[in-house]
Amino acid sequence: MRTSPAVRRKLISVAAVSAALLTAATAQVAAAQETSPREARAAAVPTAQTEAAPGTTAERLIVGYRSGAAEARSNRSAEADAAAKGAETGEDLDFRRRLGTGAALVDLGQNLTRSDVADVVAEYQADPQVAYVVPDRLNTAQADPNDTDYAKQWDLFEAAAGMNVPGAWPTSTGSGVTVAVIDTGYVAHSDLAANIVGGYDFIADTAVSVDGNGRDSNPADPGDWYLTNECGSGIPGSDSSWHGTHVAGTIAAATNNGKGMAGVAHGAKISPVRVLGKCGGYDSDIIDAITWASGGTVTGVPANSHVAKVINMSLGGDGACTSATQSAINAAVNRGTTVVVAAGNDNDNVANHSPGNCANVISVAATNRSGAKASYSNYGSLVDISAPGGQTSTGTANGIYSTLNSGTRTPSTESYAYYQGTSMATPHIAGLAALMKSAKPSLTPAQIESAIKSNARALPGACSGGCGAGLADAAKTVQAVAGGTPTGTTFSSSSAVAVPDAGPAVESPITVGGRTGNAPSALQVAVDITHTYRGDLVVDLVAPDGSAYRLKSSSGSDSADDVRTTYTVNASTESANGTWKLRVQDTAAQDTGRLNTWSLTF
């Protein structure tokens, strides 16, 4: 009689009992028989023959018997054979049905390990009446989307430097998640319209807004063109960019609609939030946009009915992250919204450019089609991750293809075009965050960032200066969170410690408990230090056994303020449990600082 998979248990075979008795009687015999011929056969079974899909243990086997075997003709014989082999291996095997080819489908239950399945496979393989035994593999739709220009989107699928996005789609398309694109607004496009929900125009200054009025509920992009010298002496004029629409297309263009392009998270919705107009946009408008998009209250603005769980900010300026901007970002993250920002296009350390240097964001650098840092991309220790941003100087088709408009100043007909920039890399990560949040809604912003980093792959090309954890891998990341792989337990310290000027090192402890085994190979160490010249600082992570991992060295050329970043440490040789310490030392005179907070995410 079939046993319900929920209550399956190992069956103890006569052979196993006999072996146990022999072991008790003669330790020497047990040692000699420690590895039996059957165990050796099981160990030789390739992993692929035990899996329904990569990483998923098979629950059924398809067994083909030789034409002369009774099991090839009789269901009763096949059922008896399954029971006998189950007794030999200690598993509860069950003949399910006969396939059209005559092969038998054998159920293994739901709680077997790969080793258990290998044992059963080896048992069937050893039977001369069995022609073949293979796992009942799980298949998913693998066809490329039918979007006519999909072949132009190397950034999604190319093996060398693409982000492996199609491999994530069988698990998640971003359904149920709204992404706020804080940018130039949205110009109507039929390849994006189905995924647009209500947004807002936050531009208060009519000279910037161009649309003739201040803030209102219409985030339509009227164009951001300007004349030579209009945005500053020596600055040449420019046509309208339709930048927000290009960014939005990368995130959530309609897919499998027989036209145009495919979006990274094409099941997600886009809320266009307009903050950039003629010559740019002000911090004050951006701060209110961050607040409103994440569900906060802004005076004079109606409540947001499409609260975003992901914010994309493909924008930036020079200087440190101000307390005003940081406060808005922190509040958004505390509401559960992941904030993804561009590192910037200055081929400079992102530490000098906001909001890419803000804390509590995912700061994104850009890679080219070969997987190296794009020539224009900012870099540095504050970069969290890299994504395809393209480089059109090596050929237009090496840029990022997305939705646009053909109008030079005001909107005209919809179109598509290749752009390059960290602005184009950022929506790849925002789209990935939407895929993850859809696959596992309980994920926090910190867990999303940690999972993106820990599942990234090494850059295929070169990067000098720091490109974060590597090139994001959408399929691997989404599978990790959807499959229940831990995406980050965080231990933190909020006890401030003064860092003396040119003085001895100070330490802040965090006691970690409840973990098993060693720390991960991508331990995330988030650091928030206020300091008036961070080039003076040396920062180390000290493991429970006293081993020190250098996070930051002192540098006379690093003249910016503060250290607010997340470092990735390979701590896989260290026990996870115990007291970890952050050690900070100011090595030169005339500047003061304070360690505000730090955390470990496993």
Coordinates of C-alpha atoms in Angstrom, one line a residue:
M1 CA 0.0 0.0 0.0
R2 CA 1.3 3.5 -0.8
T3 CA 2.5 5.6 2.1
S4 CA 1.7 9.3 2.1
P5 CA 4.8 11.3 1.3
A6 CA 4.2 13.4 4.4
V7 CA 4.7 10.4 6.6
R8 CA 7.4 8.5 4.7
R9 CA 10.1 7.0 6.8
K10 CA 13.2 5.0 6.2
L11 CA 12.6 1.3 6.1
I12 CA 15.2 -0.7 7.9
S13 CA 16.3 -3.6 5.7
V14 CA 17.3 -7.1 6.8
A15 CA 20.7 -6.3 5.4
A16 CA 21.0 -3.2 7.5
V17 CA 20.1 -5.1 10.7
S18 CA 22.5 -7.8 9.9
A19 CA 25.3 -5.3 9.2
A20 CA 24.5 -3.6 12.6
L21 CA 24.7 -7.0 14.4
L22 CA 28.0 -7.8 12.7
T23 CA 29.4 -4.4 13.7
A24 CA 28.5 -4.9 17.3
A25 CA 30.1 -8.4 17.3
T26 CA 33.3 -7.6 15.4
A27 CA 34.7 -4.1 15.2
Q28 CA 37.4 -5.3 12.9
V29 CA 34.9 -6.6 10.4
A30 CA 33.0 -3.4 10.5
A31 CA 36.1 -1.4 9.7
A32 CA 36.9 -3.7 6.8
Q33 CA 33.3 -3.3 5.5
E34 CA 33.0 0.4 6.1
T35 CA 32.6 1.1 2.4
S36 CA 30.4 -1.6 0.9
P37 CA 30.3 -2.3 -2.9
R38 CA 26.8 -0.9 -2.9
E39 CA 27.9 2.3 -1.3
A40 CA 30.8 2.6 -3.7
R41 CA 28.3 2.2 -6.6
A42 CA 26.1 5.0 -5.1
A43 CA 29.1 7.3 -4.7
A44 CA 29.9 6.9 -8.4
V45 CA 26.4 8.1 -9.6
P46 CA 26.7 11.5 -11.1
T47 CA 24.8 14.4 -9.5
A48 CA 22.8 15.0 -12.6
Q49 CA 21.3 11.5 -12.4
T50 CA 19.9 12.3 -9.0
E51 CA 18.3 15.7 -9.7
A52 CA 15.0 16.8 -11.1
A53 CA 16.6 20.2 -11.9
P54 CA 20.0 21.7 -10.9
G55 CA 20.0 21.8 -7.1
T56 CA 16.6 20.0 -6.8
T57 CA 16.7 16.4 -5.6
A58 CA 14.6 14.0 -7.8
E59 CA 11.3 12.7 -6.3
R60 CA 10.7 10.1 -9.1
L61 CA 12.7 7.9 -11.4
I62 CA 11.9 6.6 -14.8
V63 CA 13.0 2.9 -15.1
G64 CA 13.2 1.2 -18.5
Y65 CA 13.4 -2.6 -18.3
R66 CA 14.8 -4.9 -21.0
S67 CA 12.2 -6.4 -23.3
G68 CA 12.4 -9.9 -21.9
A69 CA 12.0 -8.8 -18.3
A70 CA 8.7 -9.6 -16.5
E71 CA 8.7 -6.0 -15.1
A72 CA 8.6 -4.6 -18.7
R73 CA 5.1 -6.2 -19.2
S74 CA 3.6 -6.6 -15.7
N75 CA 2.7 -3.7 -13.4
R76 CA 2.6 -6.1 -10.5
S77 CA 6.1 -7.3 -11.2
A78 CA 7.3 -3.6 -11.5
E79 CA 5.7 -2.8 -8.2
A80 CA 7.3 -5.8 -6.6
D81 CA 10.7 -4.9 -7.9
A82 CA 10.3 -1.3 -6.6
A83 CA 9.4 -2.7 -3.1
A84 CA 12.4 -5.1 -3.2
K85 CA 14.8 -2.4 -4.2
G86 CA 13.3 -0.1 -1.5
A87 CA 14.0 -2.8 1.1
E88 CA 17.6 -3.1 -0.1
T89 CA 18.3 0.7 0.1
G90 CA 16.1 1.5 3.1
E91 CA 13.7 3.6 1.1
D92 CA 9.9 3.4 0.6
L93 CA 9.7 3.1 -3.2
D94 CA 6.4 2.9 -5.0
F95 CA 5.5 2.0 -8.6
R96 CA 3.3 4.8 -9.8
R97 CA 2.3 4.0 -13.4
R98 CA 3.4 2.7 -16.8
L99 CA 4.5 5.3 -19.3
G100 CA 3.6 5.2 -23.0
T101 CA 7.0 3.8 -23.8
G102 CA 6.6 0.9 -21.4
A103 CA 8.9 2.4 -18.8
A104 CA 7.9 2.4 -15.1
L105 CA 7.5 5.6 -13.1
V106 CA 8.8 5.0 -9.6
D107 CA 8.0 7.4 -6.7
L108 CA 10.8 8.1 -4.2
G109 CA 9.0 10.4 -1.8
Q110 CA 9.8 14.0 -0.9
N111 CA 12.4 14.0 1.7
L112 CA 15.3 12.1 0.2
T113 CA 18.9 13.5 0.0
R114 CA 21.0 13.3 -3.1
S115 CA 22.9 10.4 -1.5
D116 CA 19.6 8.5 -0.9
V117 CA 18.6 8.9 -4.5
A118 CA 22.1 7.9 -5.7
D119 CA 21.7 4.7 -3.7
V120 CA 18.4 3.8 -5.3
V121 CA 19.8 4.7 -8.8
A122 CA 22.8 2.5 -8.2
E123 CA 20.6 -0.4 -7.1
Y124 CA 18.6 -0.2 -10.3
Q125 CA 21.7 0.1 -12.4
A126 CA 23.1 -3.0 -10.9
D127 CA 20.1 -5.0 -12.0
P128 CA 20.8 -6.8 -15.4
Q129 CA 17.1 -6.6 -16.3
V130 CA 17.2 -2.8 -16.2
A131 CA 18.0 -1.0 -19.5
Y132 CA 18.1 2.4 -18.0
V133 CA 17.1 4.5 -15.0
V134 CA 16.9 8.3 -15.1
P135 CA 15.4 11.0 -12.9
D136 CA 12.0 12.4 -13.8
R137 CA 13.4 15.8 -14.6
L138 CA 11.5 19.1 -14.1
N139 CA 11.3 21.2 -17.2
T140 CA 10.4 24.9 -17.5
A141 CA 9.7 27.1 -20.5
Q142 CA 13.0 28.1 -22.1
A143 CA 11.8 30.0 -25.2
D144 CA 13.1 33.5 -25.7
P145 CA 10.4 36.1 -25.4
N146 CA 8.8 37.1 -28.7
D147 CA 9.7 40.7 -28.4
T148 CA 11.0 41.7 -31.9
D149 CA 14.1 43.5 -30.6
Y150 CA 15.0 41.1 -27.8
A151 CA 18.2 40.1 -29.7
K152 CA 19.6 43.6 -29.1
Q153 CA 19.4 43.2 -25.3
W154 CA 22.8 41.5 -24.8
D155 CA 22.7 42.9 -21.2
L156 CA 20.0 40.4 -20.3
F157 CA 21.3 37.2 -21.7
E158 CA 24.8 37.2 -23.1
A159 CA 27.0 34.6 -21.4
A160 CA 30.1 36.9 -21.2
A161 CA 28.7 40.0 -19.5
G162 CA 24.9 39.7 -19.4
M163 CA 23.1 39.5 -16.1
N164 CA 21.5 36.1 -16.6
V165 CA 18.0 37.5 -16.4
P166 CA 16.1 35.0 -18.5
G167 CA 17.1 32.3 -16.0
A168 CA 15.2 34.1 -13.3
W169 CA 11.9 34.5 -15.2
P170 CA 10.6 31.0 -14.6
T171 CA 10.7 31.8 -10.9
S172 CA 9.7 35.5 -10.8
T173 CA 8.7 38.3 -13.2
G174 CA 8.3 40.9 -10.4
S175 CA 4.5 40.5 -10.2
G176 CA 3.0 42.5 -7.3
V177 CA 5.9 44.9 -6.9
T178 CA 5.9 48.6 -7.7
V179 CA 9.1 50.3 -8.6
A180 CA 9.3 54.1 -8.4
V181 CA 11.5 55.6 -11.1
I182 CA 12.5 59.0 -9.6
D183 CA 13.7 60.7 -12.8
T184 CA 12.4 62.9 -15.7
G185 CA 8.9 61.5 -15.6
Y186 CA 7.3 59.3 -18.4
V187 CA 6.5 59.9 -22.0
A188 CA 3.8 57.6 -23.4
H189 CA 5.1 54.4 -24.9
S190 CA 3.0 51.4 -26.0
D191 CA 5.7 48.9 -24.9
L192 CA 5.5 50.2 -21.4
A193 CA 2.0 51.6 -20.9
A194 CA 0.5 48.4 -19.5
N195 CA 2.9 48.5 -16.6
I196 CA 2.6 52.2 -15.6
V197 CA 0.7 53.2 -12.5
G198 CA 0.1 56.5 -10.8
G199 CA 3.1 58.7 -10.1
Y200 CA 3.6 62.4 -9.3
D201 CA 5.4 65.5 -10.5
F202 CA 7.5 66.9 -7.6
I203 CA 9.2 69.7 -9.5
A204 CA 8.2 72.9 -7.7
D205 CA 10.3 75.4 -9.7
T206 CA 8.5 76.3 -12.9
A207 CA 11.7 77.2 -14.6
V208 CA 12.8 73.6 -14.1
S209 CA 9.5 71.9 -14.7
V210 CA 9.0 73.3 -18.2
D211 CA 5.3 72.2 -18.1
G212 CA 4.1 75.6 -17.0
N213 CA 3.2 74.6 -13.5
G214 CA 4.6 73.3 -10.2
R215 CA 3.8 70.1 -8.4
D216 CA 0.9 68.1 -9.5
S217 CA -0.3 64.5 -10.1
N218 CA 0.8 64.4 -13.7
P219 CA 4.3 62.9 -14.1
A220 CA 4.4 63.3 -17.9
D221 CA 7.7 64.2 -19.3
P222 CA 7.4 67.4 -21.5
G223 CA 11.1 67.3 -22.4
D224 CA 14.2 68.5 -20.7
W225 CA 16.0 70.2 -23.6
Y226 CA 18.1 73.3 -23.0
L227 CA 20.1 75.8 -25.1
T228 CA 23.9 76.4 -25.0
N229 CA 24.9 78.3 -21.8
E230 CA 21.3 78.0 -20.4
C231 CA 22.5 75.5 -17.7
G232 CA 25.8 77.3 -17.1
S233 CA 28.5 79.1 -18.9
G234 CA 30.2 76.8 -21.4
I235 CA 27.7 74.0 -21.2
P236 CA 26.5 73.1 -24.7
G237 CA 22.8 72.7 -25.5
S238 CA 21.1 69.4 -25.5
D239 CA 17.9 67.8 -26.9
S240 CA 15.4 66.2 -24.6
S241 CA 16.7 63.0 -23.1
W242 CA 13.5 61.1 -22.2
H243 CA 15.7 59.6 -19.6
G244 CA 13.1 58.4 -17.2
T245 CA 11.3 56.5 -20.0
H246 CA 14.5 54.7 -21.0
V247 CA 15.2 53.7 -17.4
A248 CA 11.6 52.5 -16.9
G249 CA 11.8 50.3 -20.0
T250 CA 14.8 48.4 -18.7
I251 CA 12.9 47.7 -15.5
A252 CA 9.5 46.7 -16.7
A253 CA 8.9 47.0 -20.5
A254 CA 6.0 44.7 -21.5
T255 CA 7.4 41.3 -22.5
N256 CA 6.1 38.6 -24.8
N257 CA 3.9 41.1 -26.5
G258 CA 5.3 40.6 -30.0
K259 CA 7.0 44.0 -30.2
G260 CA 10.0 46.0 -29.0
M261 CA 12.0 44.9 -26.0
A262 CA 11.8 42.9 -22.8
G263 CA 11.9 44.3 -19.2
V264 CA 14.0 42.8 -16.4
A265 CA 10.9 42.6 -14.1
H266 CA 8.2 42.8 -16.7
G267 CA 5.5 41.7 -14.2
A268 CA 6.2 44.7 -12.0
K269 CA 4.6 48.1 -12.2
I270 CA 6.4 51.5 -12.7
S271 CA 5.4 54.6 -10.7
P272 CA 7.0 57.5 -12.6
V273 CA 8.0 60.2 -10.1
R274 CA 9.2 63.4 -11.8
V275 CA 12.1 65.4 -10.2
L276 CA 14.4 66.2 -13.1
G277 CA 13.6 68.9 -15.7
K278 CA 15.5 71.6 -17.5
C279 CA 19.1 71.6 -16.2
G280 CA 18.4 68.9 -13.6
G281 CA 16.6 68.8 -10.3
Y282 CA 16.9 70.0 -6.7
D283 CA 17.6 67.9 -3.6
S284 CA 14.4 69.3 -2.0
D285 CA 12.2 67.8 -4.7
I286 CA 14.2 64.5 -4.7
I287 CA 13.9 64.2 -0.9
D288 CA 10.1 64.7 -1.1
A289 CA 9.9 62.2 -3.9
I290 CA 11.8 59.5 -1.9
T291 CA 9.5 60.1 1.0
W292 CA 6.3 59.9 -1.0
A293 CA 7.3 57.0 -3.2
S294 CA 8.1 54.9 -0.1
G295 CA 4.8 55.7 1.6
G296 CA 5.8 58.7 3.7
T297 CA 3.8 61.9 4.1
V298 CA 4.6 65.0 2.2
T299 CA 2.6 68.2 3.0
G300 CA 0.3 69.3 0.2
V301 CA 0.7 66.0 -1.7
P302 CA -2.0 63.3 -1.7
A303 CA -1.2 60.0 -0.1
N304 CA 0.5 57.5 -2.4
S305 CA -1.8 54.7 -3.5
H306 CA 1.0 52.8 -5.2
V307 CA 3.7 52.6 -2.6
A308 CA 7.0 51.4 -4.1
K309 CA 9.0 48.6 -2.6
V310 CA 11.9 49.5 -4.8
I311 CA 13.1 53.0 -5.7
N312 CA 15.4 53.6 -8.8
M313 CA 17.4 56.8 -8.8
S314 CA 19.6 57.1 -11.9
L315 CA 20.7 60.6 -11.0
G316 CA 23.4 62.3 -9.1
G317 CA 25.5 65.3 -8.3
D318 CA 28.9 66.2 -6.7
G319 CA 29.8 66.2 -3.1
A320 CA 29.0 64.3 0.1
C321 CA 25.7 62.8 0.8
T322 CA 23.9 65.5 2.8
S323 CA 22.2 64.8 6.1
A324 CA 18.9 65.8 4.5
T325 CA 19.2 63.3 1.7
Q326 CA 20.5 60.6 4.0
S327 CA 17.5 61.1 6.4
A328 CA 15.0 60.6 3.5
I329 CA 16.8 57.5 2.4
N330 CA 17.0 56.0 5.9
A331 CA 13.3 56.6 6.4
A332 CA 12.4 55.0 3.1
V333 CA 14.5 51.9 4.0
N334 CA 12.9 51.8 7.4
R335 CA 9.5 51.6 5.6
G336 CA 10.8 48.5 3.7
T337 CA 11.7 50.2 0.4
T338 CA 15.0 49.2 -1.3
V339 CA 16.8 52.2 -2.7
V340 CA 19.0 51.6 -5.8
V341 CA 21.2 54.5 -7.1
A342 CA 23.7 55.2 -9.8
A343 CA 27.3 55.4 -8.8
G344 CA 27.9 58.2 -11.4
N345 CA 29.6 58.7 -14.8
D346 CA 32.7 60.7 -13.8
N347 CA 35.4 57.9 -13.8
D348 CA 36.0 59.0 -10.3
N349 CA 35.6 57.6 -6.8
V350 CA 31.9 57.5 -6.0
A351 CA 32.8 58.8 -2.5
N352 CA 32.8 62.3 -4.2
H353 CA 29.3 61.9 -5.7
S354 CA 25.8 61.8 -4.2
P355 CA 23.5 59.9 -3.8
G356 CA 25.9 57.1 -4.9
N357 CA 27.9 57.7 -1.7
C358 CA 25.0 57.6 0.7
A359 CA 24.5 54.9 3.2
N360 CA 21.6 52.4 3.1
V361 CA 21.5 52.4 -0.7
I362 CA 22.6 49.9 -3.3
S363 CA 25.2 51.8 -5.3
V364 CA 25.6 50.5 -8.9
A365 CA 28.7 50.8 -11.2
A366 CA 28.4 50.1 -14.9
T367 CA 30.2 47.4 -17.0
N368 CA 30.6 47.2 -20.7
R369 CA 29.8 44.4 -23.1
S370 CA 33.0 42.5 -22.2
G371 CA 32.3 42.7 -18.5
A372 CA 34.9 45.3 -17.6
K373 CA 34.2 48.5 -15.8
A374 CA 32.8 51.0 -18.4
S375 CA 35.4 53.7 -19.0
Y376 CA 33.1 56.4 -17.6
S377 CA 31.8 54.6 -14.5
N378 CA 32.6 55.7 -11.0
Y379 CA 34.2 53.2 -8.7
G380 CA 35.4 52.8 -5.1
S381 CA 34.7 51.0 -1.9
L382 CA 31.2 52.5 -1.7
V383 CA 30.1 50.7 -4.8
D384 CA 28.0 47.7 -3.9
I385 CA 27.5 45.9 -7.2
S386 CA 28.0 46.2 -11.0
A387 CA 25.5 45.7 -13.8
P388 CA 25.5 46.2 -17.6
G389 CA 25.6 49.9 -18.4
G390 CA 27.0 49.6 -21.9
Q391 CA 29.7 51.6 -23.8
T392 CA 28.6 53.1 -27.1
S393 CA 32.1 54.4 -27.9
T394 CA 32.9 50.8 -29.0
G395 CA 29.8 50.6 -31.1
T396 CA 26.2 51.8 -30.7
A397 CA 24.9 48.3 -30.3
N398 CA 27.2 47.9 -27.2
G399 CA 24.9 50.3 -25.4
I400 CA 21.7 49.5 -23.5
Y401 CA 18.6 49.3 -25.7
S402 CA 15.3 50.6 -24.2
T403 CA 12.2 52.6 -24.7
L404 CA 12.4 56.3 -25.8
N405 CA 10.8 59.0 -27.9
S406 CA 11.9 60.5 -31.2
G407 CA 11.1 64.1 -30.2
T408 CA 14.1 66.5 -30.0
R409 CA 12.4 68.9 -27.7
T410 CA 8.8 68.0 -27.1
P411 CA 7.2 64.5 -27.4
S412 CA 6.8 63.0 -30.8
T413 CA 6.6 59.4 -31.9
E414 CA 7.6 56.5 -29.6
S415 CA 11.0 54.9 -30.4
Y416 CA 13.8 52.8 -28.9
A417 CA 17.5 53.7 -28.6
Y418 CA 20.8 52.6 -27.1
Y419 CA 22.1 54.7 -24.2
Q420 CA 25.1 54.2 -21.9
G421 CA 25.7 55.1 -18.3
T422 CA 25.4 54.0 -14.7
S423 CA 21.9 55.4 -15.2
M424 CA 21.4 52.3 -17.4
A425 CA 23.1 49.9 -15.0
T426 CA 21.0 51.0 -12.0
P427 CA 17.6 49.8 -13.4
H428 CA 19.0 46.4 -14.0
I429 CA 19.5 46.1 -10.2
A430 CA 16.2 47.8 -9.4
G431 CA 14.5 45.2 -11.7
L432 CA 16.4 42.4 -9.9
A433 CA 15.3 43.7 -6.5
A434 CA 11.7 43.6 -7.8
L435 CA 12.1 40.0 -9.0
M436 CA 13.4 39.1 -5.5
K437 CA 10.7 41.0 -3.6
S438 CA 8.0 39.2 -5.7
A439 CA 9.6 35.8 -5.2
K440 CA 9.9 36.4 -1.4
P441 CA 7.8 39.4 -0.1
S442 CA 9.3 39.1 3.4
L443 CA 12.7 40.2 2.2
T444 CA 14.0 43.4 3.8
P445 CA 16.2 45.9 2.0
A446 CA 19.3 44.7 3.8
Q447 CA 18.5 41.1 2.8
I448 CA 18.0 42.1 -0.8
E449 CA 21.3 43.9 -0.9
S450 CA 23.1 41.0 0.8
A451 CA 21.6 38.4 -1.5
I452 CA 22.5 40.4 -4.6
K453 CA 26.1 40.7 -3.4
S454 CA 26.6 37.1 -2.2
N455 CA 25.2 35.7 -5.5
A456 CA 27.2 37.9 -7.8
R457 CA 29.9 36.5 -10.0
A458 CA 33.4 37.9 -10.6
L459 CA 33.6 40.5 -13.3
P460 CA 34.7 38.9 -16.6
G461 CA 36.8 42.0 -17.3
A462 CA 39.0 44.4 -15.4
C463 CA 38.1 47.0 -12.8
S464 CA 40.5 49.2 -11.0
G465 CA 39.4 51.1 -8.0
G466 CA 36.5 48.9 -6.8
C467 CA 33.4 47.6 -8.5
G468 CA 31.6 46.1 -5.6
A469 CA 30.8 42.4 -5.1
G470 CA 31.0 41.7 -8.9
L471 CA 28.5 41.4 -11.7
A472 CA 25.0 40.7 -10.6
D473 CA 23.5 37.3 -11.5
A474 CA 19.7 37.5 -11.7
A475 CA 19.0 33.8 -12.0
K476 CA 21.3 32.7 -9.2
T477 CA 20.1 35.5 -6.9
V478 CA 16.4 34.9 -7.4
Q479 CA 16.7 31.1 -7.1
A480 CA 18.6 31.7 -3.8
V481 CA 15.9 33.7 -2.2
A482 CA 13.0 31.7 -3.7
G483 CA 14.5 28.4 -2.7
G484 CA 14.9 29.5 1.0
T485 CA 18.6 30.0 1.0
P486 CA 19.4 32.3 4.0
T487 CA 19.6 35.9 2.7
G488 CA 21.0 37.5 5.8
T489 CA 20.6 37.5 9.6
T490 CA 22.0 40.8 10.8
F491 CA 23.7 41.5 14.2
S492 CA 24.4 45.1 14.9
S493 CA 25.9 47.6 17.4
S494 CA 24.5 51.1 17.8
S495 CA 26.8 52.1 20.7
A496 CA 28.8 55.1 19.5
V497 CA 32.5 55.0 20.1
A498 CA 34.8 58.1 19.9
V499 CA 37.8 57.7 17.6
P500 CA 40.6 59.8 19.1
D501 CA 42.7 62.0 16.9
A502 CA 46.1 60.3 16.1
G503 CA 45.4 57.9 19.0
P504 CA 45.2 54.2 19.8
A505 CA 42.8 52.0 18.1
V506 CA 39.3 51.7 19.5
E507 CA 37.0 48.6 19.2
S508 CA 33.3 47.9 19.2
P509 CA 32.1 44.4 19.9
I510 CA 29.2 42.4 18.5
T511 CA 28.4 39.0 20.0
V512 CA 27.0 36.5 17.5
G513 CA 25.0 33.5 18.6
G514 CA 22.6 30.9 17.3
R515 CA 24.5 30.3 14.1
T516 CA 25.8 26.9 13.0
G517 CA 29.2 26.3 11.4
N518 CA 31.5 28.9 9.9
A519 CA 30.8 32.5 8.7
P520 CA 30.0 32.9 5.0
S521 CA 32.4 33.6 2.2
A522 CA 30.6 36.9 1.6
L523 CA 30.1 38.2 5.2
Q524 CA 28.6 41.7 4.9
V525 CA 30.2 44.3 7.2
A526 CA 28.2 47.6 7.2
V527 CA 30.1 50.5 8.7
D528 CA 29.0 54.1 9.6
I529 CA 31.8 56.3 10.8
T530 CA 31.7 60.1 11.0
H531 CA 35.1 61.6 10.4
T532 CA 36.5 64.9 9.0
Y533 CA 39.3 63.3 7.0
R534 CA 38.7 59.6 6.5
G535 CA 42.1 59.1 4.7
D536 CA 43.5 59.0 8.3
L537 CA 41.5 55.9 9.2
V538 CA 42.4 52.2 9.3
V539 CA 39.5 49.9 9.8
D540 CA 39.7 46.1 10.6
L541 CA 37.2 43.4 11.3
V542 CA 38.4 41.2 14.1
A543 CA 37.1 37.6 14.2
P544 CA 36.3 35.7 17.5
D545 CA 39.7 34.0 17.3
G546 CA 41.6 37.3 16.9
S547 CA 42.2 37.1 13.2
A548 CA 42.0 40.6 11.6
Y549 CA 40.6 41.4 8.2
R550 CA 41.6 44.8 6.8
L551 CA 38.6 46.6 5.5
K552 CA 40.2 50.0 4.9
S553 CA 43.7 51.3 4.9
S554 CA 44.8 54.9 5.5
S555 CA 45.4 57.0 2.4
G556 CA 46.7 60.6 2.1
S557 CA 44.7 61.0 -1.2
D558 CA 41.3 60.0 0.3
S559 CA 40.3 63.4 1.5
A560 CA 36.5 63.0 1.8
D561 CA 34.5 62.9 5.0
D562 CA 33.0 59.9 6.7
V563 CA 33.0 56.1 6.0
R564 CA 29.5 54.8 5.2
T565 CA 29.7 51.6 3.3
T566 CA 29.3 47.8 3.3
Y567 CA 32.4 45.6 2.9
T568 CA 32.4 42.0 1.8
V569 CA 34.7 39.7 3.7
N570 CA 35.6 36.0 3.0
A571 CA 35.3 34.8 6.6
S572 CA 34.5 31.1 5.7
T573 CA 37.4 29.9 7.9
E574 CA 36.0 31.6 11.0
S575 CA 33.5 30.2 13.4
A576 CA 30.3 32.3 13.1
N577 CA 29.5 32.3 16.8
G578 CA 31.5 34.4 19.2
T579 CA 32.5 38.1 19.7
W580 CA 33.4 40.0 16.6
K581 CA 35.0 43.4 16.8
L582 CA 35.3 46.4 14.5
R583 CA 38.7 48.1 15.2
V584 CA 39.2 51.7 14.1
Q585 CA 42.3 53.8 14.4
D586 CA 43.1 57.4 13.4
T587 CA 46.7 57.4 12.3
A588 CA 47.3 61.2 11.7
A589 CA 46.7 64.4 13.5
Q590 CA 44.1 67.3 13.2
D591 CA 40.9 65.3 12.5
T592 CA 38.3 63.8 14.8
G593 CA 35.6 61.1 14.4
R594 CA 33.1 58.7 15.8
L595 CA 32.1 55.1 15.1
N596 CA 28.3 55.5 15.0
T597 CA 27.0 52.0 14.1
W598 CA 28.2 48.8 12.4
S599 CA 26.6 45.4 11.6
L600 CA 27.3 41.9 10.4
T601 CA 25.0 40.2 8.0
F602 CA 25.4 36.5 7.6

